CSV table of C-alpha atoms in Angstrom, one decimal:
chain,number,residue,atom,x,y,z
A,1276,UNK,CA,7.5,-4.9,3.1
A,1277,UNK,CA,7.8,-7.7,0.2
A,1278,UNK,CA,10.2,-6.4,-2.0
A,1279,UNK,CA,13.3,-6.6,-4.9
A,1280,UNK,CA,15.5,-4.0,-4.7
A,1281,UNK,CA,17.8,-3.8,-7.3
A,1282,UNK,CA,21.1,-1.7,-7.9
A,1283,UNK,CA,21.2,0.7,-11.4
A,1284,UNK,CA,24.4,2.9,-11.5
A,1285,UNK,CA,25.7,5.3,-9.2
A,1286,UNK,CA,24.0,8.6,-9.2
A,1287,UNK,CA,20.9,7.0,-11.3
A,1288,UNK,CA,17.4,7.9,-10.4
A,1289,UNK,CA,15.1,4.7,-8.6
A,1290,UNK,CA,12.1,3.1,-9.8
A,1291,UNK,CA,9.3,2.7,-7.0
A,1292,UNK,CA,7.3,-0.4,-9.3
A,1293,UNK,CA,4.0,-0.5,-7.9
A,1294,UNK,CA,2.1,-3.3,-9.6
A,1295,UNK,CA,-1.9,-4.2,-10.6
A,1296,UNK,CA,-4.1,-6.2,-8.9
A,1297,UNK,CA,-3.0,-10.1,-8.8
A,1298,UNK,CA,0.7,-8.9,-9.8
A,1299,UNK,CA,3.1,-8.8,-7.8
A,1300,UNK,CA,6.9,-7.4,-7.3
A,1301,UNK,CA,8.1,-9.4,-10.6
A,1302,UNK,CA,5.6,-8.3,-12.6
A,1303,UNK,CA,7.0,-4.9,-13.4
A,1304,UNK,CA,10.5,-5.4,-13.9
A,1305,UNK,CA,11.0,-6.0,-17.4
A,1306,UNK,CA,8.8,-2.3,-17.7
A,1307,UNK,CA,11.8,-1.1,-15.7
A,1308,UNK,CA,14.4,-2.1,-17.8
A,1309,UNK,CA,12.2,-1.1,-20.9
A,1310,UNK,CA,12.5,2.2,-19.5
A,1311,UNK,CA,16.1,2.9,-18.4
A,1312,UNK,CA,17.9,-0.2,-17.3
A,1313,UNK,CA,20.9,2.4,-15.6
A,1314,UNK,CA,18.3,2.7,-12.9
A,1315,UNK,CA,17.8,1.2,-9.3
A,1316,UNK,CA,14.2,-0.2,-8.8
A,1317,UNK,CA,12.8,-0.7,-5.9
A,1318,UNK,CA,9.9,-3.2,-6.6
A,1319,UNK,CA,6.8,-3.3,-3.8
A,1320,UNK,CA,4.3,-6.1,-3.3
A,1321,UNK,CA,1.2,-4.9,-2.5
A,1322,UNK,CA,-0.1,-6.3,1.4
A,1323,UNK,CA,-3.8,-6.6,0.8
A,1324,UNK,CA,-5.1,-10.1,-0.6
A,1325,UNK,CA,-8.3,-9.9,-2.3
A,1326,UNK,CA,-9.2,-13.9,-2.9
A,1327,UNK,CA,-6.2,-15.1,-3.4
A,1328,UNK,CA,-4.9,-11.9,-5.4
A,1329,UNK,CA,-2.3,-8.9,-3.8
A,1330,UNK,CA,-3.6,-5.5,-4.2
A,1331,UNK,CA,-2.2,-2.2,-2.7
A,1332,UNK,CA,-5.5,-1.3,-0.7
A,1333,UNK,CA,-9.3,-2.8,-0.1
A,1334,UNK,CA,-12.4,-1.3,-1.8
A,1335,UNK,CA,-15.8,-2.7,-2.0
A,1336,UNK,CA,-16.3,-3.3,-5.5
A,1337,UNK,CA,-15.1,-1.7,-9.0
A,1338,UNK,CA,-14.1,1.7,-8.8
A,1339,UNK,CA,-15.4,2.1,-5.2
A,1340,UNK,CA,-12.2,2.7,-2.5
A,1341,UNK,CA,-12.1,1.6,1.3
A,1342,UNK,CA,-11.2,5.4,2.1
A,1343,UNK,CA,-10.3,4.7,5.4
A,1344,UNK,CA,-7.8,1.6,4.4
A,1345,UNK,CA,-6.7,3.8,1.3
A,1346,UNK,CA,-5.6,6.6,3.9
A,1347,UNK,CA,-4.1,4.0,5.9
A,1348,UNK,CA,-2.0,1.6,3.4
A,1349,UNK,CA,-0.8,4.9,1.9
A,1350,UNK,CA,0.9,6.4,5.1
A,1351,UNK,CA,2.2,3.3,5.7
A,1352,UNK,CA,3.7,3.0,1.8
A,1353,UNK,CA,5.0,6.0,2.0
A,1354,UNK,CA,6.6,5.2,5.0
A,1355,UNK,CA,8.3,2.4,3.6
A,1356,UNK,CA,9.2,4.0,0.8
A,1357,UNK,CA,11.6,6.7,3.0
A,1358,UNK,CA,13.3,3.2,5.4
A,1359,UNK,CA,13.7,1.7,2.2
A,1360,UNK,CA,16.0,4.8,0.8
A,1361,UNK,CA,17.9,5.1,4.1
A,1362,UNK,CA,18.4,1.1,4.1
A,1363,UNK,CA,19.5,1.1,0.3
A,1364,UNK,CA,20.9,4.2,0.2
A,1365,UNK,CA,19.0,6.0,-2.6
A,1366,UNK,CA,17.6,9.4,-3.0
A,1367,UNK,CA,13.5,9.5,-2.6
A,1368,UNK,CA,13.2,13.1,-4.7
A,1369,UNK,CA,15.4,11.9,-6.8
A,1370,UNK,CA,13.0,8.3,-7.1
A,1371,UNK,CA,10.3,8.0,-9.5
A,1372,UNK,CA,7.1,5.6,-9.4
A,1373,UNK,CA,5.7,3.4,-12.0
A,1374,UNK,CA,2.7,2.0,-11.1
A,1375,UNK,CA,-0.1,-0.2,-13.3
A,1376,UNK,CA,-3.6,-0.2,-12.6
A,1377,UNK,CA,-3.8,-0.6,-9.1
A,1378,UNK,CA,-0.3,0.6,-8.1
A,1379,UNK,CA,-1.2,3.8,-10.2
A,1380,UNK,CA,-4.1,4.8,-8.1
A,1381,UNK,CA,-1.5,3.6,-4.6
A,1382,UNK,CA,0.6,5.8,-6.0
A,1383,UNK,CA,-1.6,9.0,-7.0
A,1384,UNK,CA,-3.4,8.9,-3.1
A,1385,UNK,CA,0.9,9.3,-2.2
A,1386,UNK,CA,2.0,11.9,-4.0
A,1387,UNK,CA,-1.4,13.7,-3.1
A,1388,UNK,CA,-1.7,13.0,0.8
A,1389,UNK,CA,2.3,12.3,2.1
A,1390,UNK,CA,4.3,14.5,2.5
A,1391,UNK,CA,7.0,12.7,-0.3
A,1392,UNK,CA,8.2,14.4,-3.0
A,1393,UNK,CA,8.7,13.1,-6.0
A,1394,UNK,CA,10.4,14.6,-9.6
A,1395,UNK,CA,8.5,12.2,-12.1
A,1396,UNK,CA,6.1,9.9,-11.7
A,1397,UNK,CA,4.6,7.3,-15.0
A,1398,UNK,CA,0.9,5.9,-14.3
A,1399,UNK,CA,-0.6,2.9,-16.6
A,1400,UNK,CA,-4.0,2.9,-16.2
A,1401,UNK,CA,-5.0,5.0,-13.6
A,1402,UNK,CA,-8.3,5.1,-11.6
A,1403,UNK,CA,-8.6,7.5,-8.7
A,1404,UNK,CA,-12.6,8.4,-8.4
A,1405,UNK,CA,-12.2,10.8,-5.2
A,1406,UNK,CA,-11.1,14.5,-4.8
A,1407,UNK,CA,-8.1,16.3,-3.9
A,1408,UNK,CA,-8.6,17.6,-0.2
A,1409,UNK,CA,-5.6,19.9,0.3
A,1410,UNK,CA,-4.1,21.9,-1.9
A,1411,UNK,CA,-0.9,20.5,-3.2
A,1412,UNK,CA,1.9,22.5,-6.0
A,1413,UNK,CA,3.2,19.6,-7.6
A,1414,UNK,CA,4.5,22.2,-10.5
A,1415,UNK,CA,8.2,20.6,-10.1
A,1416,UNK,CA,6.8,17.9,-11.3
A,1417,UNK,CA,6.4,15.2,-14.6
A,1418,UNK,CA,3.7,12.8,-14.6
A,1419,UNK,CA,3.0,10.6,-17.5
A,1420,UNK,CA,-0.8,9.3,-17.5
A,1421,UNK,CA,-1.2,6.9,-20.1
A,1422,UNK,CA,-4.8,5.7,-20.2
A,1423,UNK,CA,-7.2,3.4,-22.4
A,1424,UNK,CA,-9.7,5.2,-24.9
A,1425,UNK,CA,-12.0,1.7,-24.4
A,1426,UNK,CA,-10.7,0.4,-21.4
A,1427,UNK,CA,-13.3,-1.8,-19.8
A,1428,UNK,CA,-12.4,-0.7,-15.8
A,1429,UNK,CA,-11.4,3.0,-16.0
A,1430,UNK,CA,-14.2,5.2,-18.0
A,1431,UNK,CA,-13.0,8.2,-19.9
A,1432,UNK,CA,-14.5,10.2,-17.5
A,1433,UNK,CA,-12.8,8.7,-14.9
A,1434,UNK,CA,-9.1,9.4,-17.0
A,1435,UNK,CA,-10.1,12.9,-17.4
A,1436,UNK,CA,-11.0,13.1,-13.7
A,1437,UNK,CA,-7.7,11.7,-12.8
A,1438,UNK,CA,-6.2,14.4,-15.5
A,1439,UNK,CA,-8.1,17.3,-13.8
A,1440,UNK,CA,-7.2,16.2,-10.7
A,1441,UNK,CA,-3.4,16.9,-11.4
A,1442,UNK,CA,-4.5,20.0,-14.0
A,1443,UNK,CA,-5.5,21.4,-10.6
A,1444,UNK,CA,-1.7,20.6,-8.7
A,1445,UNK,CA,0.1,22.3,-11.1
A,1446,UNK,CA,1.9,19.4,-12.5
A,1447,UNK,CA,3.5,19.1,-15.8
A,1448,UNK,CA,1.4,16.7,-18.1
A,1449,UNK,CA,2.3,14.2,-20.4
A,1450,UNK,CA,-0.8,12.3,-21.8
A,1451,UNK,CA,-1.0,9.1,-24.0
A,1452,UNK,CA,-4.1,7.1,-25.0
A,1453,UNK,CA,-3.9,3.5,-26.1
A,1454,UNK,CA,-6.6,1.0,-26.6
A,1455,UNK,CA,-7.3,-1.0,-23.2
A,1456,UNK,CA,-6.3,-1.4,-19.7
A,1457,UNK,CA,-3.0,-2.5,-20.8
A,1458,UNK,CA,0.9,-1.2,-21.0
A,1459,UNK,CA,2.0,-0.7,-24.3
A,1460,UNK,CA,5.1,0.3,-26.7
A,1461,UNK,CA,3.9,3.9,-26.5
A,1462,UNK,CA,3.8,4.0,-23.2
A,1463,UNK,CA,6.8,3.2,-22.6
A,1464,UNK,CA,8.1,5.6,-25.2
A,1465,UNK,CA,6.1,8.2,-23.4
A,1466,UNK,CA,7.9,7.4,-20.3
A,1467,UNK,CA,11.2,6.9,-21.8
A,1468,UNK,CA,10.9,11.0,-22.7
A,1469,UNK,CA,9.3,11.8,-19.5
A,1470,UNK,CA,12.1,10.7,-17.3
A,1471,UNK,CA,14.7,12.2,-20.0
A,1472,UNK,CA,13.2,15.4,-19.2
A,1473,UNK,CA,12.7,15.1,-15.5
């Protein structure tokens, strides 16, 4: 997978950056620096092209996931992160997925469905219309959900569904409500607090 790895301070955790639709591995680098410039960064480019825009998995329409492709891409992404951890010498369990939009969505799929353990996740503008298919205990995990009250892509009900999914797993949830489908300073500050407490 196309990616960037940036080494941080020794023993510092690693951010796993997952961009939104139409983005690439450079998009969230400034966010990582704002969250904590000492952390290492693994920033990954989605392998799917939708009308020339990079994505992490296929869909049939807005909010209509290609579930088979999502499963396939999720497994590939988890395997790649494990390989990258060996190659670059970081601890997967000390890494933190940081996703925006489509990147948040595949992060949720990975957290819920793969045998890969993270200590925290920062999910900006997430949408995950599926349900949990097997019991998952995430009581060890701190999760930031930054959601838009007037998001044109993700409805309030869809945002509440994401909250409910993480409540089912016992995760420690921090909710931040912003205006739209966006990254905001409030979301960055909340993310800083979540990783400090992880």
